[in-house]
Structure formats: structure tokens, C-alpha cells
mmCIF file of C-alpha atoms in Angstrom:
data_model
loop_
_atom_site.group_PDB
_atom_site.id
_atom_site.type_symbol
_atom_site.label_atom_id
_atom_site.label_comp_id
_atom_site.label_asym_id
_atom_site.label_seq_id
_atom_site.Cartn_x
_atom_site.Cartn_y
_atom_site.Cartn_z
ATOM 1 C CA UNK A 126 137.551 92.287 107.031
ATOM 2 C CA UNK A 127 138.934 88.813 107.395
ATOM 3 C CA UNK A 128 141.547 89.227 110.162
ATOM 4 C CA UNK A 129 141.602 92.781 111.432
ATOM 5 C CA UNK A 130 144.886 93.967 112.897
ATOM 6 C CA UNK A 131 144.551 94.165 116.659
ATOM 7 C CA UNK A 132 147.183 95.606 118.921
ATOM 8 C CA UNK A 133 149.552 92.929 120.145
ATOM 9 C CA UNK A 134 148.196 92.894 123.694
ATOM 10 C CA UNK A 135 144.745 91.918 122.429
ATOM 11 C CA UNK A 136 146.010 88.848 120.672
ATOM 12 C CA UNK A 137 148.152 87.894 123.661
ATOM 13 C CA UNK A 138 145.298 88.361 126.073
ATOM 14 C CA UNK A 139 142.932 86.428 123.869
ATOM 15 C CA UNK A 140 145.427 83.620 123.580
ATOM 16 C CA UNK A 141 145.699 83.475 127.334
ATOM 17 C CA UNK A 142 149.467 83.963 127.293
ATOM 18 C CA UNK A 143 149.476 85.896 130.489
ATOM 19 C CA UNK A 144 147.601 83.180 132.274
ATOM 20 C CA UNK A 145 149.214 80.025 130.873
ATOM 21 C CA UNK A 146 152.580 79.146 129.382
ATOM 22 C CA UNK A 147 153.235 80.710 126.061
ATOM 23 C CA UNK A 148 151.182 78.988 123.438
ATOM 24 C CA UNK A 149 150.278 79.909 119.906
ATOM 25 C CA UNK A 150 147.087 81.961 119.886
ATOM 26 C CA UNK A 151 144.087 79.688 120.280
ATOM 27 C CA UNK A 152 141.611 82.242 119.185
ATOM 28 C CA UNK A 153 141.993 84.185 116.034
ATOM 29 C CA UNK A 154 138.903 86.266 115.851
ATOM 30 C CA UNK A 155 137.957 86.079 112.189
ATOM 31 C CA UNK A 156 135.546 89.014 112.486
ATOM 32 C CA UNK A 157 135.739 92.334 114.259
ATOM 33 C CA UNK A 158 134.994 92.084 117.986
ATOM 34 C CA UNK A 159 132.258 94.673 117.753
ATOM 35 C CA UNK A 160 128.491 94.586 117.414
ATOM 36 C CA UNK A 161 127.314 94.609 113.791
ATOM 37 C CA UNK A 162 124.778 97.118 112.550
ATOM 38 C CA UNK A 163 122.208 94.488 111.710
ATOM 39 C CA UNK A 164 120.497 91.451 113.195
ATOM 40 C CA UNK A 165 119.912 88.151 111.461
ATOM 41 C CA UNK A 166 116.695 87.746 109.492
ATOM 42 C CA UNK A 167 114.273 85.910 111.704
ATOM 43 C CA UNK A 168 111.055 84.424 110.407
ATOM 44 C CA UNK A 169 108.416 86.612 112.000
ATOM 45 C CA UNK A 170 105.949 84.513 113.950
ATOM 46 C CA UNK A 171 102.555 85.021 112.351
ATOM 47 C CA UNK A 172 99.686 86.314 114.443
ATOM 48 C CA UNK A 173 96.780 84.025 115.250
ATOM 49 C CA UNK A 174 93.579 83.973 113.253
ATOM 50 C CA UNK A 175 90.891 86.291 114.631
ATOM 51 C CA UNK A 176 87.179 85.635 115.195
ATOM 52 C CA UNK A 177 87.475 81.855 115.317
ATOM 53 C CA UNK A 178 84.981 81.469 118.170
ATOM 54 C CA UNK A 179 82.325 83.569 116.458
ATOM 55 C CA UNK A 180 82.866 81.634 113.260
ATOM 56 C CA UNK A 181 82.491 78.264 114.973
ATOM 57 C CA UNK A 182 79.347 79.432 116.774
ATOM 58 C CA UNK A 183 77.896 80.575 113.459
ATOM 59 C CA UNK A 184 78.780 77.280 111.793
ATOM 60 C CA UNK A 185 77.173 75.301 114.593
ATOM 61 C CA UNK A 186 74.025 77.376 114.124
ATOM 62 C CA UNK A 187 74.160 76.688 110.395
ATOM 63 C CA UNK A 188 74.466 72.972 110.945
ATOM 64 C CA UNK A 189 71.390 72.973 113.144
ATOM 65 C CA UNK A 190 69.288 75.069 110.791
ATOM 66 C CA UNK A 191 70.305 73.530 107.465
ATOM 67 C CA UNK A 192 72.387 76.556 106.406
ATOM 68 C CA UNK A 193 69.475 78.999 106.362
ATOM 69 C CA UNK A 194 70.484 82.548 107.155
ATOM 70 C CA UNK A 195 67.304 83.823 108.754
ATOM 71 C CA UNK A 196 67.399 81.762 111.990
ATOM 72 C CA UNK A 197 71.121 82.467 112.398
ATOM 73 C CA UNK A 198 70.883 86.231 111.964
ATOM 74 C CA UNK A 199 72.157 86.983 115.491
ATOM 75 C CA UNK A 200 75.279 84.805 115.149
ATOM 76 C CA UNK A 201 75.987 86.237 111.707
ATOM 77 C CA UNK A 202 75.723 89.757 113.088
ATOM 78 C CA UNK A 203 78.168 88.913 115.893
ATOM 79 C CA UNK A 204 80.592 87.448 113.383
ATOM 80 C CA UNK A 205 80.407 90.571 111.233
ATOM 81 C CA UNK A 206 80.995 92.783 114.279
ATOM 82 C CA UNK A 207 84.029 90.749 115.292
ATOM 83 C CA UNK A 208 85.444 90.912 111.765
ATOM 84 C CA UNK A 209 84.922 94.689 111.578
ATOM 85 C CA UNK A 210 86.605 95.158 114.953
ATOM 86 C CA UNK A 211 89.610 93.017 113.958
ATOM 87 C CA UNK A 212 89.951 94.903 110.692
ATOM 88 C CA UNK A 213 89.870 98.258 112.477
ATOM 89 C CA UNK A 214 92.498 97.108 114.962
ATOM 90 C CA UNK A 215 94.736 95.920 112.184
ATOM 91 C CA UNK A 216 94.461 99.292 110.491
ATOM 92 C CA UNK A 217 95.058 101.236 113.699
ATOM 93 C CA UNK A 218 98.059 99.336 114.977
ATOM 94 C CA UNK A 219 101.149 101.372 114.463
ATOM 95 C CA UNK A 220 103.923 99.294 112.969
ATOM 96 C CA UNK A 221 106.684 101.186 114.696
ATOM 97 C CA UNK A 222 105.587 100.210 118.189
ATOM 98 C CA UNK A 223 106.057 96.708 119.543
ATOM 99 C CA UNK A 224 103.751 94.052 118.165
ATOM 100 C CA UNK A 225 101.265 92.235 120.401
ATOM 101 C CA UNK A 226 103.943 89.781 121.451
ATOM 102 C CA UNK A 227 106.504 92.431 122.358
ATOM 103 C CA UNK A 228 108.858 91.752 119.442
ATOM 104 C CA UNK A 229 110.020 93.994 116.675
ATOM 105 C CA UNK A 230 110.482 92.360 113.273
ATOM 106 C CA UNK A 231 114.103 92.091 112.185
ATOM 107 C CA UNK A 232 113.641 94.515 109.268
ATOM 108 C CA UNK A 233 112.539 97.311 111.608
ATOM 109 C CA UNK A 234 115.392 96.559 114.029
ATOM 110 C CA UNK A 235 117.834 96.802 111.133
ATOM 111 C CA UNK A 236 116.415 100.155 110.098
ATOM 112 C CA UNK A 237 116.849 101.534 113.605
ATOM 113 C CA UNK A 238 120.389 100.159 113.928
ATOM 114 C CA UNK A 239 121.309 101.698 110.613
ATOM 115 C CA UNK A 240 120.246 105.072 111.888
ATOM 116 C CA UNK A 241 122.362 104.673 115.033
ATOM 117 C CA UNK A 242 125.408 102.632 113.972
ATOM 118 C CA UNK A 243 128.165 101.273 116.159
ATOM 119 C CA UNK A 244 131.051 103.746 116.334
ATOM 120 C CA UNK A 245 134.196 101.815 115.375
ATOM 121 C CA UNK A 246 136.652 104.649 115.283
ATOM 122 C CA UNK A 247 136.968 108.107 116.653
ATOM 123 C CA UNK A 248 138.128 110.876 114.428
ATOM 124 C CA UNK B 111 117.154 101.322 61.826
ATOM 125 C CA UNK B 112 115.841 102.735 65.142
ATOM 126 C CA UNK B 113 114.652 100.012 67.533
ATOM 127 C CA UNK B 114 111.028 99.863 68.605
ATOM 128 C CA UNK B 115 111.953 100.052 72.297
ATOM 129 C CA UNK B 116 114.052 103.196 71.738
ATOM 130 C CA UNK B 117 111.207 104.816 69.804
ATOM 131 C CA UNK B 118 108.745 103.886 72.552
ATOM 132 C CA UNK B 119 110.955 105.382 75.236
ATOM 133 C CA UNK B 120 111.425 108.594 73.299
ATOM 134 C CA UNK B 121 107.706 108.822 72.600
ATOM 135 C CA UNK B 122 106.947 108.328 76.295
ATOM 136 C CA UNK B 123 109.347 111.143 77.180
ATOM 137 C CA UNK B 124 107.706 113.380 74.578
ATOM 138 C CA UNK B 125 104.117 112.666 75.740
ATOM 139 C CA UNK B 126 104.461 112.721 79.491
ATOM 140 C CA UNK B 127 100.816 113.354 80.180
ATOM 141 C CA UNK B 128 99.096 110.999 77.774
ATOM 142 C CA UNK B 129 100.474 107.643 78.924
ATOM 143 C CA UNK B 130 97.654 105.336 80.026
ATOM 144 C CA UNK B 131 98.096 103.997 83.559
ATOM 145 C CA UNK B 132 95.846 102.063 85.900
ATOM 146 C CA UNK B 133 95.976 104.399 88.864
ATOM 147 C CA UNK B 134 94.643 107.914 89.275
ATOM 148 C CA UNK B 135 96.703 110.729 87.740
ATOM 149 C CA UNK B 136 95.151 113.427 89.918
ATOM 150 C CA UNK B 137 97.264 115.431 92.305
ATOM 151 C CA UNK B 138 96.544 114.227 95.872
ATOM 152 C CA UNK B 139 95.104 117.643 96.745
ATOM 153 C CA UNK B 140 92.088 117.064 94.487
ATOM 154 C CA UNK B 141 88.882 116.198 96.374
ATOM 155 C CA UNK B 142 86.018 113.925 95.340
ATOM 156 C CA UNK B 143 82.940 115.649 93.881
ATOM 157 C CA UNK B 144 79.706 115.655 95.903
ATOM 158 C CA UNK B 145 76.803 114.807 93.583
ATOM 159 C CA UNK B 146 73.928 114.342 96.035
ATOM 160 C CA UNK B 147 71.567 117.298 95.988
ATOM 161 C CA UNK B 148 70.564 116.812 99.638
ATOM 162 C CA UNK B 149 74.065 117.732 100.774
ATOM 163 C CA UNK B 150 73.697 121.200 99.261
ATOM 164 C CA UNK B 151 70.136 121.833 100.390
ATOM 165 C CA UNK B 152 70.968 121.580 104.093
ATOM 166 C CA UNK B 153 70.886 125.009 105.787
ATOM 167 C CA UNK B 154 74.150 126.244 107.272
ATOM 168 C CA UNK B 155 73.109 125.853 110.898
ATOM 169 C CA UNK B 156 72.391 122.144 110.623
ATOM 170 C CA UNK B 157 75.929 121.243 109.621
ATOM 171 C CA UNK B 158 78.185 119.714 112.229
ATOM 172 C CA UNK B 159 81.703 120.992 112.940
ATOM 173 C CA UNK B 160 83.430 118.571 110.629
ATOM 174 C CA UNK B 161 80.966 119.246 107.836
ATOM 175 C CA UNK B 162 81.668 122.961 108.151
ATOM 176 C CA UNK B 163 85.398 122.295 107.966
ATOM 177 C CA UNK B 164 84.845 120.080 104.953
ATOM 178 C CA UNK B 165 82.904 122.866 103.200
ATOM 179 C CA UNK B 166 85.673 125.358 103.906
ATOM 180 C CA UNK B 167 88.246 122.912 102.585
ATOM 181 C CA UNK B 168 86.235 122.436 99.398
ATOM 182 C CA UNK B 169 86.236 126.190 98.824
ATOM 183 C CA UNK B 170 90.019 126.254 98.460
ATOM 184 C CA UNK B 171 90.909 122.864 97.015
ATOM 185 C CA UNK B 172 90.396 121.764 93.415
ATOM 186 C CA UNK B 173 87.741 119.082 92.775
ATOM 187 C CA UNK B 174 88.082 116.035 90.515
ATOM 188 C CA UNK B 175 85.853 115.753 87.476
ATOM 189 C CA UNK B 176 82.779 113.609 88.136
ATOM 190 C CA UNK B 177 82.929 110.359 86.119
ATOM 191 C CA UNK B 178 80.077 109.844 83.650
ATOM 192 C CA UNK B 179 78.671 106.934 85.645
ATOM 193 C CA UNK B 180 78.211 109.095 88.745
ATOM 194 C CA UNK B 181 74.841 110.849 88.564
ATOM 195 C CA UNK B 182 72.797 113.026 90.905
ATOM 196 C CA UNK B 183 69.499 111.746 89.539
ATOM 197 C CA UNK B 184 67.022 110.067 91.895
ATOM 198 C CA UNK B 185 66.839 107.120 89.529
ATOM 199 C CA UNK B 186 70.539 106.275 89.639
ATOM 200 C CA UNK B 187 71.624 103.469 91.944
ATOM 201 C CA UNK B 188 75.290 102.576 92.437
ATOM 202 C CA UNK B 189 74.534 98.857 92.780
ATOM 203 C CA UNK B 190 72.555 98.811 89.559
ATOM 204 C CA UNK B 191 75.397 100.665 87.801
ATOM 205 C CA UNK B 192 77.904 98.150 89.121
ATOM 206 C CA UNK B 193 75.734 95.269 87.958
ATOM 207 C CA UNK B 194 75.328 96.856 84.527
ATOM 208 C CA UNK B 195 79.084 97.271 84.241
ATOM 209 C CA UNK B 196 79.600 93.633 85.110
ATOM 210 C CA UNK B 197 77.094 92.581 82.475
ATOM 211 C CA UNK B 198 78.741 94.763 79.854
ATOM 212 C CA UNK B 199 80.797 93.051 77.156
ATOM 213 C CA UNK B 200 83.453 94.801 75.048
ATOM 214 C CA UNK B 201 82.441 98.205 76.334
ATOM 215 C CA UNK B 202 78.897 97.998 74.972
ATOM 216 C CA UNK B 203 77.343 100.036 77.787
ATOM 217 C CA UNK B 204 74.271 100.911 75.709
ATOM 218 C CA UNK B 205 73.361 97.243 75.349
ATOM 219 C CA UNK B 206 74.098 96.447 78.994
ATOM 220 C CA UNK B 207 71.968 99.350 80.206
ATOM 221 C CA UNK B 208 69.077 98.410 77.967
ATOM 222 C CA UNK B 209 69.278 94.809 79.194
ATOM 223 C CA UNK B 210 69.223 96.052 82.785
ATOM 224 C CA UNK B 211 66.165 98.233 82.210
ATOM 225 C CA UNK B 212 64.412 95.392 80.402
ATOM 226 C CA UNK B 213 65.203 93.098 83.339
ATOM 227 C CA UNK B 214 63.687 95.550 85.819
ATOM 228 C CA UNK B 215 60.647 95.911 83.573
ATOM 229 C CA UNK B 216 60.274 92.131 83.351
ATOM 230 C CA UNK B 217 60.449 91.834 87.150
ATOM 231 C CA UNK B 218 57.787 94.519 87.493
ATOM 232 C CA UNK B 219 55.532 92.848 84.962
ATOM 233 C CA UNK B 220 55.795 89.433 86.632
ATOM 234 C CA UNK B 221 55.126 90.864 90.046
ATOM 235 C CA UNK B 222 52.155 92.900 88.805
ATOM 236 C CA UNK B 223 50.703 89.803 87.218
ATOM 237 C CA UNK B 224 50.997 87.987 90.521
ATOM 238 C CA UNK B 225 49.552 90.986 92.331
ATOM 239 C CA UNK B 226 46.442 91.174 90.194
ATOM 240 C CA UNK B 227 45.834 87.459 90.383
ATOM 241 C CA UNK B 228 46.302 87.261 94.140
ATOM 242 C CA UNK B 229 43.366 87.342 96.585
ATOM 243 C CA UNK B 230 42.804 90.559 98.573
ATOM 244 C CA UNK B 231 44.487 89.482 101.818
ATOM 245 C CA UNK B 232 47.724 88.492 100.075
ATOM 246 C CA UNK B 233 48.088 91.628 97.986
ATOM 247 C CA UNK B 234 50.197 93.487 100.576
ATOM 248 C CA UNK B 235 52.772 90.725 100.802
ATOM 249 C CA UNK B 236 53.677 90.876 97.100
ATOM 250 C CA UNK B 237 56.624 93.217 96.506
ATOM 251 C CA UNK B 238 56.259 95.104 93.211
ATOM 252 C CA UNK B 239 59.212 97.490 93.362
ATOM 253 C CA UNK B 240 61.929 95.946 91.124
ATOM 254 C CA UNK B 241 64.690 97.899 92.890
ATOM 255 C CA UNK B 242 63.702 96.475 96.257
ATOM 256 C CA UNK B 243 63.603 92.981 94.746
ATOM 257 C CA UNK B 244 67.025 93.511 93.150
ATOM 258 C CA UNK B 245 68.632 94.691 96.370
ATOM 259 C CA UNK B 246 67.082 91.981 98.494
ATOM 260 C CA UNK B 247 68.012 89.281 95.987
ATOM 261 C CA UNK B 248 71.620 90.481 95.938
ATOM 262 C CA UNK B 249 71.698 90.556 99.719
ATOM 263 C CA UNK B 250 70.368 86.997 99.861
ATOM 264 C CA UNK B 251 73.009 85.822 97.399
ATOM 265 C CA UNK B 252 75.969 87.304 99.247
ATOM 266 C CA UNK B 253 78.154 84.645 100.880
ATOM 267 C CA UNK B 254 79.052 85.252 104.523
ATOM 268 C CA UNK B 255 82.331 83.402 104.594
ATOM 269 C CA UNK B 256 84.705 82.522 101.797
ATOM 270 C CA UNK B 257 87.503 80.095 101.137
ATOM 271 C CA UNK B 258 91.050 81.042 100.356
ATOM 272 C CA UNK B 259 93.996 78.889 99.299
ATOM 273 C CA UNK B 260 96.762 78.788 101.886
ATOM 274 C CA UNK B 261 99.867 76.686 101.342
ATOM 275 C CA UNK B 262 101.386 74.999 104.375
ATOM 276 C CA UNK B 263 104.220 72.522 104.072
ATOM 277 C CA UNK B 264 103.762 72.050 100.348
ATOM 278 C CA UNK B 265 100.027 71.317 100.510
ATOM 279 C CA UNK B 266 97.348 73.850 99.626
ATOM 280 C CA UNK B 267 94.365 73.980 101.956
ATOM 281 C CA UNK B 268 91.026 75.717 101.504
ATOM 282 C CA UNK B 269 90.763 77.860 104.603
ATOM 283 C CA UNK B 270 87.509 79.587 105.679
ATOM 284 C CA UNK B 271 88.092 83.306 105.700
ATOM 285 C CA UNK B 272 85.840 86.342 106.309
ATOM 286 C CA UNK B 273 85.125 88.380 103.186
ATOM 287 C CA UNK B 274 85.002 92.145 102.727
ATOM 288 C CA UNK B 275 81.742 93.818 101.713
ATOM 289 C CA UNK B 276 83.016 94.588 98.239
ATOM 290 C CA UNK B 277 84.027 91.002 97.686
ATOM 291 C CA UNK B 278 80.639 89.726 98.852
ATOM 292 C CA UNK B 279 78.796 92.067 96.501
ATOM 293 C CA UNK B 280 81.088 91.148 93.649
ATOM 294 C CA UNK B 281 80.630 87.422 94.208
ATOM 295 C CA UNK B 282 76.841 87.725 94.404
ATOM 296 C CA UNK B 283 76.678 89.677 91.137
ATOM 297 C CA UNK B 284 79.180 87.411 89.423
ATOM 298 C CA UNK B 285 77.293 84.282 90.402
ATOM 299 C CA UNK B 286 74.016 85.706 89.137
ATOM 300 C CA UNK B 287 75.482 86.702 85.789
ATOM 301 C CA UNK B 288 77.389 83.457 85.194
ATOM 302 C CA UNK B 289 74.354 81.420 86.193
ATOM 303 C CA UNK B 290 72.244 83.259 83.653
ATOM 304 C CA UNK B 291 74.859 83.055 80.926
ATOM 305 C CA UNK B 292 75.854 79.418 81.267
ATOM 306 C CA UNK B 293 73.073 77.271 82.638
ATOM 307 C CA UNK B 294 70.084 78.399 80.660
ATOM 308 C CA UNK B 295 68.585 77.508 77.329
ATOM 309 C CA UNK B 296 70.495 79.109 74.475
ATOM 310 C CA UNK B 297 67.579 81.022 73.046
ATOM 311 C CA UNK B 298 66.217 82.683 76.186
ATOM 312 C CA UNK B 299 66.875 86.422 76.335
ATOM 313 C CA UNK B 300 69.047 87.808 79.134
ATOM 314 C CA UNK B 301 66.346 90.005 80.735
ATOM 315 C CA UNK B 302 64.044 87.023 81.009
ATOM 316 C CA UNK B 303 66.722 84.789 82.531
ATOM 317 C CA UNK B 304 67.909 87.499 84.906
ATOM 318 C CA UNK B 305 64.432 88.425 86.090
ATOM 319 C CA UNK B 306 63.720 84.769 86.791
ATOM 320 C CA UNK B 307 66.953 84.357 88.751
ATOM 321 C CA UNK B 308 66.417 87.564 90.703
ATOM 322 C CA UNK B 309 62.895 86.564 91.699
ATOM 323 C CA UNK B 310 64.091 83.135 92.840
ATOM 324 C CA UNK B 311 66.938 84.705 94.814
ATOM 325 C CA UNK B 312 64.486 87.126 96.388
ATOM 326 C CA UNK B 313 62.577 84.144 97.762
ATOM 327 C CA UNK B 314 65.831 82.416 98.886
ATOM 328 C CA UNK B 315 65.479 79.653 96.292
ATOM 329 C CA UNK B 316 67.240 78.970 93.032
ATOM 330 C CA UNK B 317 70.678 77.849 91.838
ATOM 331 C CA UNK B 318 72.572 80.941 93.032
ATOM 332 C CA UNK B 319 71.401 80.497 96.620
ATOM 333 C CA UNK B 320 72.335 76.829 96.275
ATOM 334 C CA UNK B 321 75.827 77.826 95.181
ATOM 335 C CA UNK B 322 76.122 80.068 98.208
ATOM 336 C CA UNK B 323 75.035 77.187 100.454
ATOM 337 C CA UNK B 324 77.593 74.896 98.829
ATOM 338 C CA UNK B 325 80.305 77.426 99.625
ATOM 339 C CA UNK B 326 79.112 77.660 103.216
ATOM 340 C CA UNK B 327 79.082 73.869 103.528
ATOM 341 C CA UNK B 328 82.637 73.630 102.251
ATOM 342 C CA UNK B 329 83.728 76.322 104.684
ATOM 343 C CA UNK B 330 82.014 74.445 107.489
ATOM 344 C CA UNK B 331 83.718 71.210 106.457
ATOM 345 C CA UNK B 332 87.109 72.901 106.462
ATOM 346 C CA UNK B 333 86.653 74.759 109.715
ATOM 347 C CA UNK B 334 89.547 72.806 111.249
ATOM 348 C CA UNK B 335 91.949 74.700 108.991
ATOM 349 C CA UNK B 336 90.715 78.082 110.205
ATOM 350 C CA UNK B 337 93.848 78.444 112.339
ATOM 351 C CA UNK B 338 96.018 78.610 109.242
ATOM 352 C CA UNK B 339 94.861 82.154 108.750
ATOM 353 C CA UNK B 340 97.191 84.839 110.058
ATOM 354 C CA UNK B 341 94.914 87.796 109.758
#
């Protein structure tokens, strides 16, 4: 709705008529003065890469041993363990709870708001 | 005249069960078949709680049909089957399987020759079991870290990325097969080429191992971009 019809006292109050001399309304709210049922789409900050330290340790070992796998078996095993752990965590994390940074992605927020919309009128 | 699309749609409505699709058409309640004989020979007391529950579940649920490649024989090996399938061209499984068996025979023959020529003290070190050689060669060929293309700000970077087990196995087999198909003399037979490559890979030598090392070197060179990953 472009310019919803407000009762006259709203427009007068918004224009500040009761405070100043009568002036034409300075504010003409173009949209409804109520919370919308959705938030703006925000680019979700991507999570960091996992297992970087293990990978760099393994690569350092490779550089020393001319990329043979047998002397670096311990580092490779640690890298595999880290990767398996990260994969399991990714599978286990429930998407409906807060992410590691404490944010909910905007799509999920919109879904929740749609279920519990803002009541604009009473019947 | 009826259009081809209209005919196709009507045909699809008339044959609802015969349309080919890529995913499984089984009802989700169907369970996977258990082909290993050892699972059925265990006495009832040895089963754990969850195994007992699983057995009870199998008594009431329908079971999927076992695919023809799945076998309960002691000679069947899932890795060998996978490798045979990757070697197969135009669905010629008979040819692929015969090539695979000839490869294993060639490996055995070469190793036996070495065994009989070797002096007494070295005879234990020579591995004659072609299955062991195959598995070890595949394990030696598997890359540990891969590269994936990630686009940032218009430019595509090769980012080092951990690989899943399936991907590693696939890459190892693919490299072996392409190496044998492309870089050998035109008239050598596939079993001969493959047995040669597998024996070299078993000893951590050969062009496939070199390809794996090249991949590792590239990943090591690009390790600065590792932070571009988001998983």
C-alpha cells in the first residue's frame, strides 16, 4: 500500500503540529508503520575452512621428504582424522539452531516470521 | 496430426511404472539385502542388541532384490568389480571381466617368475597374491588431497581440498585405466599393460604415482588459497 489511510491524529502528530506552528506534514510515511513479515536477504558469511593446520603440517612434511607417503604416515593420519571429524560435525549440526557465530540465515528467519506474522488488524 | 510431446506425455501417463529414472524406485521401507554368509552363521547369543533389532526388523520389512554384481562368493571383491565396471566399454561386461581375470593372471605369472628366480632369503619378500598387489597398488595411487576450482572476484583459483574416500578410489582407478589406454604402445594388450602398471604402483614407482605426486605438488604450491574453502 502506497499511502495507507491513518487517522487524522497520526498525521498531525507525525507532522509535529501540536509541537510547532501549523505546517504541512513533513513526514508522509510511504509504507505502513508496522514491522514487515520478512527481513532483507543478507549474504550469509561463509564459515572458515577446516583442518588448515593439519594440512600445512602434512605439506611441510611432504616438502622435507620429497612427497613420499611412508615417512609422513603420522601427519597424513592426523589430517584424515581431522577431516573425518569436521565432516561428522557438519552432518550433525542442526540447521534450525543458531550457527557457530550466533546468527540465523535470513531464509530461516523469514520462515519463522511467516509462521508468526505481525497482526495488523483485529477482527 | 498429434504432436510428439503430447504423445510422449500420454504414453508416460499410461506406463507409470516403466519410465526409466536415475534414482531408486523402491519404496523407502525396503531394506538392503545381506549377502555375506558369515552374518547368517553367527549363533543367536553372539549378536549385540542392535543386531537383534536389525534381525527383527528384517523379518517384517520387504527386502530389495540383490543386484547381479553383488555376490556372496569368496572370490568376489567389490573393488575388483568397481574396477571392472570402469574398464567396461559400451556395456561389454564379459570382455571387461575377462580382461580383469587375465590381468590378475599376468600379475601372478610375473610374480611367480620372480619368486622362482629369487635366492632363498628373498623369497618371503615377494608378494604373489594378485589381489593383495591390486589393493596395495590402488592404495598407493590414491591422492590424499585434491584441487577444486573456486571463483573469487572473477578469478578461478585451484584450492587444495580434502577428498572423500570414494573420490580417492575413483581417481586412483581412473588414472590407472587412462594411463594404460593412452600412454602405451598401440599393440600391447590391456592385461599386459595393466599388470605392468599395477606392479609399478605396488612398488611406489611408475607414471600413476608420478601423477599423484604432481597433484600433491600443485596442492602444496597453492596452499595459500586454502582459506578460500568454506567447508
